[in-house]
mmCIF file of C-alpha atoms in Angstrom:
data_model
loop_
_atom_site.group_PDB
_atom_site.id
_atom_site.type_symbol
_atom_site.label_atom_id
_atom_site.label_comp_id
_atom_site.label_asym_id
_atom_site.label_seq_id
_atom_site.Cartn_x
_atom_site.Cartn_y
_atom_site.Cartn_z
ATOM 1 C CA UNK A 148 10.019 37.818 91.795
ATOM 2 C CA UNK A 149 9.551 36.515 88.082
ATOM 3 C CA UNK A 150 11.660 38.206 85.545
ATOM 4 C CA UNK A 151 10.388 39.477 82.211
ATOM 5 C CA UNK A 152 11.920 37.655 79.493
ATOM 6 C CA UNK A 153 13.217 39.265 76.363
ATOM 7 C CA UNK A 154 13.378 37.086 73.319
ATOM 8 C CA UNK A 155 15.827 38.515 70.990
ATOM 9 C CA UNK A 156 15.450 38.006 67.070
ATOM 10 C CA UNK A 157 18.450 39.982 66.066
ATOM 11 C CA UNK A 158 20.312 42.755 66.942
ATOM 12 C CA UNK A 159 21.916 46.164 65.495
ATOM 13 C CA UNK A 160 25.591 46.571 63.701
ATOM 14 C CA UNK A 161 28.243 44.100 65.477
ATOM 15 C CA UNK A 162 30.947 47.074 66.032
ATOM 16 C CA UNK A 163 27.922 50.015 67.596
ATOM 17 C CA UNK A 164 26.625 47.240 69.872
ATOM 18 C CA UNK A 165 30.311 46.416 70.850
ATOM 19 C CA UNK A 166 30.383 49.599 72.338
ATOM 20 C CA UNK A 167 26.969 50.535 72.909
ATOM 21 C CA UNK A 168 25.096 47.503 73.753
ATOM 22 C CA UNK A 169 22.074 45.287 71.550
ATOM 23 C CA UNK A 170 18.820 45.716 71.188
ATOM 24 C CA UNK A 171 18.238 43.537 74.379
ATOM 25 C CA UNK A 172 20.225 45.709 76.496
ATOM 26 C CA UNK A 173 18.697 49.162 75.017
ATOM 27 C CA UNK A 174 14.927 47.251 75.982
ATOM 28 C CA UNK A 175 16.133 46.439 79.145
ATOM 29 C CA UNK A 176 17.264 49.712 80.232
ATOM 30 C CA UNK A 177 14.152 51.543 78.982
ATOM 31 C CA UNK A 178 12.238 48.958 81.314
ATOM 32 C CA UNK A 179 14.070 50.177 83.927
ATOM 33 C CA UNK A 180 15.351 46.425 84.617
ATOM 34 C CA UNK A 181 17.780 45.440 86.996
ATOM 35 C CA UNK A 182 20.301 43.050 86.013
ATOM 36 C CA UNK A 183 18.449 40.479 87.863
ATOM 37 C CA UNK A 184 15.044 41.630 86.558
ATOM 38 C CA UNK A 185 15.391 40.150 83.477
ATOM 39 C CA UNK A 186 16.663 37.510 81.048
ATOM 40 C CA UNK A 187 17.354 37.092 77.635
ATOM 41 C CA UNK A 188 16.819 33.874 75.214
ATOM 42 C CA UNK A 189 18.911 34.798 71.302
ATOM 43 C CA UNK A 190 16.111 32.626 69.121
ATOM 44 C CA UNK A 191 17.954 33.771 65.913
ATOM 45 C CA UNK A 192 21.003 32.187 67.498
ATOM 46 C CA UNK A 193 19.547 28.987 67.683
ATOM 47 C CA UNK A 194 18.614 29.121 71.178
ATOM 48 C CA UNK A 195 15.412 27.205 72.980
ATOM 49 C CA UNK A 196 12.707 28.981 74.465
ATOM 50 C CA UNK A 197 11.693 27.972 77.977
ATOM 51 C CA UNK A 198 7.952 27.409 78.881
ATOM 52 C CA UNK A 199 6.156 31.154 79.562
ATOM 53 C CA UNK A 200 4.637 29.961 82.595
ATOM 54 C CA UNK A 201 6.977 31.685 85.604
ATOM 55 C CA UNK A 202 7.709 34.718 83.405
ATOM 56 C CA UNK A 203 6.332 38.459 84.384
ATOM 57 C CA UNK A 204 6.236 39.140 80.615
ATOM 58 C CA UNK A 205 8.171 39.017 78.016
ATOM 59 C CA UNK A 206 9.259 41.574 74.851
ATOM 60 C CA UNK A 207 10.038 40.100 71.417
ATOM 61 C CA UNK A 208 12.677 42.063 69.871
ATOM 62 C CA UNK A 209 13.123 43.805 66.046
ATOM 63 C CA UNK A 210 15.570 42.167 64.040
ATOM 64 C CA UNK A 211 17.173 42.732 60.410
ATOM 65 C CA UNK A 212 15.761 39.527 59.285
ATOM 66 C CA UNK A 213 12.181 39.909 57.554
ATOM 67 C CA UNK A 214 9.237 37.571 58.979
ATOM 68 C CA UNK A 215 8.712 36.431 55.576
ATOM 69 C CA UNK A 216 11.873 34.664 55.408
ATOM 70 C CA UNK A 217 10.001 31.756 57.219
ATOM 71 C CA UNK A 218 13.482 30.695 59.012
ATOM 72 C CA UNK A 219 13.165 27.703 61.171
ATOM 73 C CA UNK A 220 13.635 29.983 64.762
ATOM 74 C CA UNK A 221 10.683 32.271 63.267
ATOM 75 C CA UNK A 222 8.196 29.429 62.661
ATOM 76 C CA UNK A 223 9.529 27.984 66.174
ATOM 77 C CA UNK A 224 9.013 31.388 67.881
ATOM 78 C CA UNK A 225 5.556 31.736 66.760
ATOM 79 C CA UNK A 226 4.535 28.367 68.012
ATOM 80 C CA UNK A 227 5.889 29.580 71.333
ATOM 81 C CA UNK A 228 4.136 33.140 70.853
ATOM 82 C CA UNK A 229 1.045 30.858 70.480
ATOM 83 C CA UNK A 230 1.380 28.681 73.907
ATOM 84 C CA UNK A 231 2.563 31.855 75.942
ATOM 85 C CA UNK A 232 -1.125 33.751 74.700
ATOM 86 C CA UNK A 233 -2.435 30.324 75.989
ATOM 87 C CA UNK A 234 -0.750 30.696 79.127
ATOM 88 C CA UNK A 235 -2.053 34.259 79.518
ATOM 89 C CA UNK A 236 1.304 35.833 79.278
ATOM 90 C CA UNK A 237 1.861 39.510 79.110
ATOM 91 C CA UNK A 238 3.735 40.676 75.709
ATOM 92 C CA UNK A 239 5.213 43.634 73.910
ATOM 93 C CA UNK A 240 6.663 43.078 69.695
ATOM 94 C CA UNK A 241 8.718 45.656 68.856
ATOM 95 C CA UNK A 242 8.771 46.280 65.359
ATOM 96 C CA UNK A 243 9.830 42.628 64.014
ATOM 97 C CA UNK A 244 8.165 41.189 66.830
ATOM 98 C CA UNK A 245 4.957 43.291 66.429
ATOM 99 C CA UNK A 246 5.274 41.815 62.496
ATOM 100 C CA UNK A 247 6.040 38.068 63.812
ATOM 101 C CA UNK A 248 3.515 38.541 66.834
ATOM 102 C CA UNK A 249 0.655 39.136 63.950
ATOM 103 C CA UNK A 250 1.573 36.702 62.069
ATOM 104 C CA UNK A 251 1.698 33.875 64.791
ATOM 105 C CA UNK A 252 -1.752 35.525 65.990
ATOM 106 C CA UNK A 253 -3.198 34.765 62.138
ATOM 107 C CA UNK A 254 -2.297 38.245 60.865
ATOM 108 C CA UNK A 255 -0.066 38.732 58.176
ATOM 109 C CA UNK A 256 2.576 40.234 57.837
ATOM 110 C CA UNK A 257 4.981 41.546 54.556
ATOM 111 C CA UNK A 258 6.842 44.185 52.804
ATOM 112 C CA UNK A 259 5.447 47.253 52.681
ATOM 113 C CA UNK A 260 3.989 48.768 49.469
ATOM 114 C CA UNK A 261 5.141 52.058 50.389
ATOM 115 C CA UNK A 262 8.486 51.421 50.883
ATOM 116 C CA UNK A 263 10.607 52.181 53.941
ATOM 117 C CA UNK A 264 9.606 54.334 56.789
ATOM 118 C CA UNK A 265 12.649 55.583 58.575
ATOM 119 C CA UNK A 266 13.381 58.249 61.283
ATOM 120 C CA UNK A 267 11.311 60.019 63.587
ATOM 121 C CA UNK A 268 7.084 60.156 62.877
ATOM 122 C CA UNK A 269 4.100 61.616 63.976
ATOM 123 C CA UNK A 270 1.894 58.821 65.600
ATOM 124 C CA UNK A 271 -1.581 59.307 66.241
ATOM 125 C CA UNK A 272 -3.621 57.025 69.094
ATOM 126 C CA UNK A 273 -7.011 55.744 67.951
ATOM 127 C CA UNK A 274 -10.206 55.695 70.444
ATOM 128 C CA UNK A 275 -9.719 52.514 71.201
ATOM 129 C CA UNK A 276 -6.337 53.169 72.070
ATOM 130 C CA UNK A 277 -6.902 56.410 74.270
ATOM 131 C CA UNK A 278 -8.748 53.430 76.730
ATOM 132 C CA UNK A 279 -5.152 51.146 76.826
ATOM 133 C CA UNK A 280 -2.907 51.250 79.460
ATOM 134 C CA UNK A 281 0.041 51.512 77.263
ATOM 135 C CA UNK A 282 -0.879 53.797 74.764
ATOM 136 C CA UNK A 283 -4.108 55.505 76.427
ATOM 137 C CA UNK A 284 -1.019 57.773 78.615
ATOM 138 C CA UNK A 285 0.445 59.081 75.258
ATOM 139 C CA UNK A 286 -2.770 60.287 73.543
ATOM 140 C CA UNK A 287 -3.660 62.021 71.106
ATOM 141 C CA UNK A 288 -0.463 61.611 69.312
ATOM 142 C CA UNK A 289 3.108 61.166 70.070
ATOM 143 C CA UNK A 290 6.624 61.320 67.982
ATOM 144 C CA UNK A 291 8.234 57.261 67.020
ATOM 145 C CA UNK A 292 11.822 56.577 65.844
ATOM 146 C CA UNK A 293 11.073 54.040 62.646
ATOM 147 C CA UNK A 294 12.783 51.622 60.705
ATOM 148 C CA UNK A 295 11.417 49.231 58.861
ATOM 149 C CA UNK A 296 10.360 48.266 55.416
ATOM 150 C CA UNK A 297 7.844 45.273 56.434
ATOM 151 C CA UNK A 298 4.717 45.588 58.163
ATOM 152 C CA UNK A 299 1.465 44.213 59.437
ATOM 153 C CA UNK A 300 -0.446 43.853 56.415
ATOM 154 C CA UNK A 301 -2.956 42.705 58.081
ATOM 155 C CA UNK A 302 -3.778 42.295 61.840
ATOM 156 C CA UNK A 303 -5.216 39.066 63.624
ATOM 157 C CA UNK A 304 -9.179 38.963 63.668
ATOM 158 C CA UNK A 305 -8.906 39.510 67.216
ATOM 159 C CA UNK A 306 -6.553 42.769 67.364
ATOM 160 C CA UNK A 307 -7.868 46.239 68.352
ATOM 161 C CA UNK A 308 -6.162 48.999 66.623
ATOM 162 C CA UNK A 309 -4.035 51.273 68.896
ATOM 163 C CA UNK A 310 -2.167 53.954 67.392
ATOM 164 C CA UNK A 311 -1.725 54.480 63.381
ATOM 165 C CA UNK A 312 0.573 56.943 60.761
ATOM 166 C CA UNK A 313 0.349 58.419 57.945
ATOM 167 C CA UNK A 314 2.477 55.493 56.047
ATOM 168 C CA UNK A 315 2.080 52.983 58.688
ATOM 169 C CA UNK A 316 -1.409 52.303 59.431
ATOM 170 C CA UNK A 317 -0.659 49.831 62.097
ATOM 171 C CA UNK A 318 1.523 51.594 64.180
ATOM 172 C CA UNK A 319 0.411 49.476 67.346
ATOM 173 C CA UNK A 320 -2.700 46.566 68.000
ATOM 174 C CA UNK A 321 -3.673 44.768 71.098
ATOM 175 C CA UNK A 322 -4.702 41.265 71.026
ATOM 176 C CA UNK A 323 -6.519 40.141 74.168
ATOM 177 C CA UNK A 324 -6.123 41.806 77.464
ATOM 178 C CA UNK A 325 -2.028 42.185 77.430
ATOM 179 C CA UNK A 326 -0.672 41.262 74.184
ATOM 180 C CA UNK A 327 0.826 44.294 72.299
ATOM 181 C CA UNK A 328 2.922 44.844 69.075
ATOM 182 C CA UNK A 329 4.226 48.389 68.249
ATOM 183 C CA UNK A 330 6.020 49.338 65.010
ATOM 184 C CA UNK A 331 7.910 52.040 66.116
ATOM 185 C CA UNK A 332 10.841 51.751 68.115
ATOM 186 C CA UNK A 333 10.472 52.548 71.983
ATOM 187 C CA UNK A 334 14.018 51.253 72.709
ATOM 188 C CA UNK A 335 15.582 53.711 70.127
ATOM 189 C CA UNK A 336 17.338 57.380 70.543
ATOM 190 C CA UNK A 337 18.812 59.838 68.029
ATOM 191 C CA UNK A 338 21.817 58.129 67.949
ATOM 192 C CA UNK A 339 20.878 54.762 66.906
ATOM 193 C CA UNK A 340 18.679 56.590 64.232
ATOM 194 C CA UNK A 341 21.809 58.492 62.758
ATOM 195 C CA UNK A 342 23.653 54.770 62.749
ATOM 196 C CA UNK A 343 20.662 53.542 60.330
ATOM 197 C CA UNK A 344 20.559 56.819 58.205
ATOM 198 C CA UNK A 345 24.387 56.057 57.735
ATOM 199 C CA UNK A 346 23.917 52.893 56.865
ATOM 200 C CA UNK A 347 20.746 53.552 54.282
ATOM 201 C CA UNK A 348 23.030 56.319 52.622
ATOM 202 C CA UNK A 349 25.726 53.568 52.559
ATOM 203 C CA UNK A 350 23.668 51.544 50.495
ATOM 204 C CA UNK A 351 22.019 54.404 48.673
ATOM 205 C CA UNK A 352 25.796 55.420 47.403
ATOM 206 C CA UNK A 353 26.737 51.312 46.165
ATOM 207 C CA UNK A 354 23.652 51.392 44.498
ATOM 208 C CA UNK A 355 24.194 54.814 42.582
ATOM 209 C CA UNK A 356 20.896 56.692 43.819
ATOM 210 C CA UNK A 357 21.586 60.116 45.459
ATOM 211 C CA UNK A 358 21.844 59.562 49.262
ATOM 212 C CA UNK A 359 20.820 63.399 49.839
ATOM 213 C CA UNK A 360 16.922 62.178 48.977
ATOM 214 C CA UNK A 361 17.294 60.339 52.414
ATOM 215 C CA UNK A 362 15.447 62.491 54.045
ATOM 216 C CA UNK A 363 15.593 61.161 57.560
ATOM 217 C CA UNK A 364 15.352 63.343 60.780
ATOM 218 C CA UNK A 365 17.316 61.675 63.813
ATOM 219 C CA UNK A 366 15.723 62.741 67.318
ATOM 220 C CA UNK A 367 15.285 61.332 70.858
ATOM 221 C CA UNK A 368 11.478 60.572 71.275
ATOM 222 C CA UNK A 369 10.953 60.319 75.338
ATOM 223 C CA UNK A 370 7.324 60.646 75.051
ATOM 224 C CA UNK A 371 7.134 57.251 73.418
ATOM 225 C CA UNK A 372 9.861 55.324 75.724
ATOM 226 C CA UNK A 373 7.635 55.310 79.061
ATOM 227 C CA UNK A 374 5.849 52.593 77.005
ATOM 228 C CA UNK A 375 8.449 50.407 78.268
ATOM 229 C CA UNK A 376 8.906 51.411 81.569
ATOM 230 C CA UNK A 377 4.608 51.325 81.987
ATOM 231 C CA UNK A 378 5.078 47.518 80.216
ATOM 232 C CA UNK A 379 7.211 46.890 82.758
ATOM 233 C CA UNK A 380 5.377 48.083 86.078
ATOM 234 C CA UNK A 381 2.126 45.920 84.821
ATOM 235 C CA UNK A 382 3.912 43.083 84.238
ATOM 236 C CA UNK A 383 5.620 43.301 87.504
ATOM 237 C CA UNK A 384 2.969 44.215 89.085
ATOM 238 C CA UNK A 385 -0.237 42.552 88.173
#
């Protein structure tokens, strides 16, 4: 059986994922992967990306990079992102990768002029996306984990508009039959949400502002996660 591939662009604090695993590892396990399921390729590391063709599908990770960095593995990845839509292969961008999957697709992509969106949202599924496979399952609305301060600024001429918030209005596009980017963060619990509010308090406090504006609630959202295990079944099973 062909194994979905996850391309990672980054991954979370060194010492939590130590202990608690990456980003790869949380997407995996929301799949519902077996070890032998899947695969995954580090392109921030440096590392080559092997032809789509014999892949089920594959997920782009988020990352703490921004796309508009223009790093030589981003402009590299996107070429790729380009030949595997060639080659008709299912794929899911999560967060970063729904930014860089835009982008590649002739989107753009950028900082957002609201600022950061962080913690859990309310996320509301647009009529075009109450028809998707993915998203159609968690209409009318559903709660997200966020973290991000880019964004789709704009989405490819070719996307259909999912799912959309009240700061983010591209909270998830389809391109094509199977190519999907979400902004929010399937793969994420409470936990890893408290981790980030640390850290943005952190930062808050070197940078004298008063870390008690953070206003950032920290909850599991399991109506969102089955979006990976239903990306998983249709690329497995298709």
């Amino acid at each position: 059986m062909a194994k979905i591939l996850i391309v990672k662009t980054g991954g979370t604090f060194a010492e939590y994922a130590a202990s608690h695993g990456d980003f790869e590892n949380w997407t995996a396990t929301g799949m519902g992967l077996a070890p032998d399921q899947w695969e995954c390729v580090n392109v921030q590391a440096g590392r080559t990306l092997p032809a789509p063709n014999g892949y089920a599908g594959a997920v782009i990770t988020g990352s703490h990079d921004m796309v508009t960095d223009r790093l030589d593995w981003m402009r590299d990845t996107e070429a790729w992102i380009r030949r595997a839509v060639e080659a008709g292969l299912p794929m899911l961008g999560i967060c970063f990768g729904h930014q860089i999957l835009a982008t590649a697709l002739g989107g753009e992509s950028g900082f957002h002029p609201n600022g950061l969106e962080m913690g859990v949202v309310d996320i509301a599924v647009t009529e075009a996306g109450r028809e998707d496979v993915l998203l159609g399952p968690l209409a009318p609305s559903f709660k997200g984990n966020m973290a991000h301060s880019q964004t789709v600024l704009r989405l490819p001429e070719n996307a259909t508009l999912l799912a959309t918030g009240s700061h983010e209005p591209h909270q998830s596009y389809r391109v094509g039959k199977h190519v999907w980017g979400v902004q929010f963060h399937p793969e994420f619990n409470a936990d890893v949400i408290r981790l980030y509010r640390r850290d943005q308090r952190d930062k808050a406090i070197a940078e004298g502002r008063n870390p008690e504006a953070l206003r950032i609630e920290a909850a599991d959202t399991p109506k969102s996660a089955t979006l990976l295990k239903r990306f998983a079944a249709y690329c497995l099973t298709r």
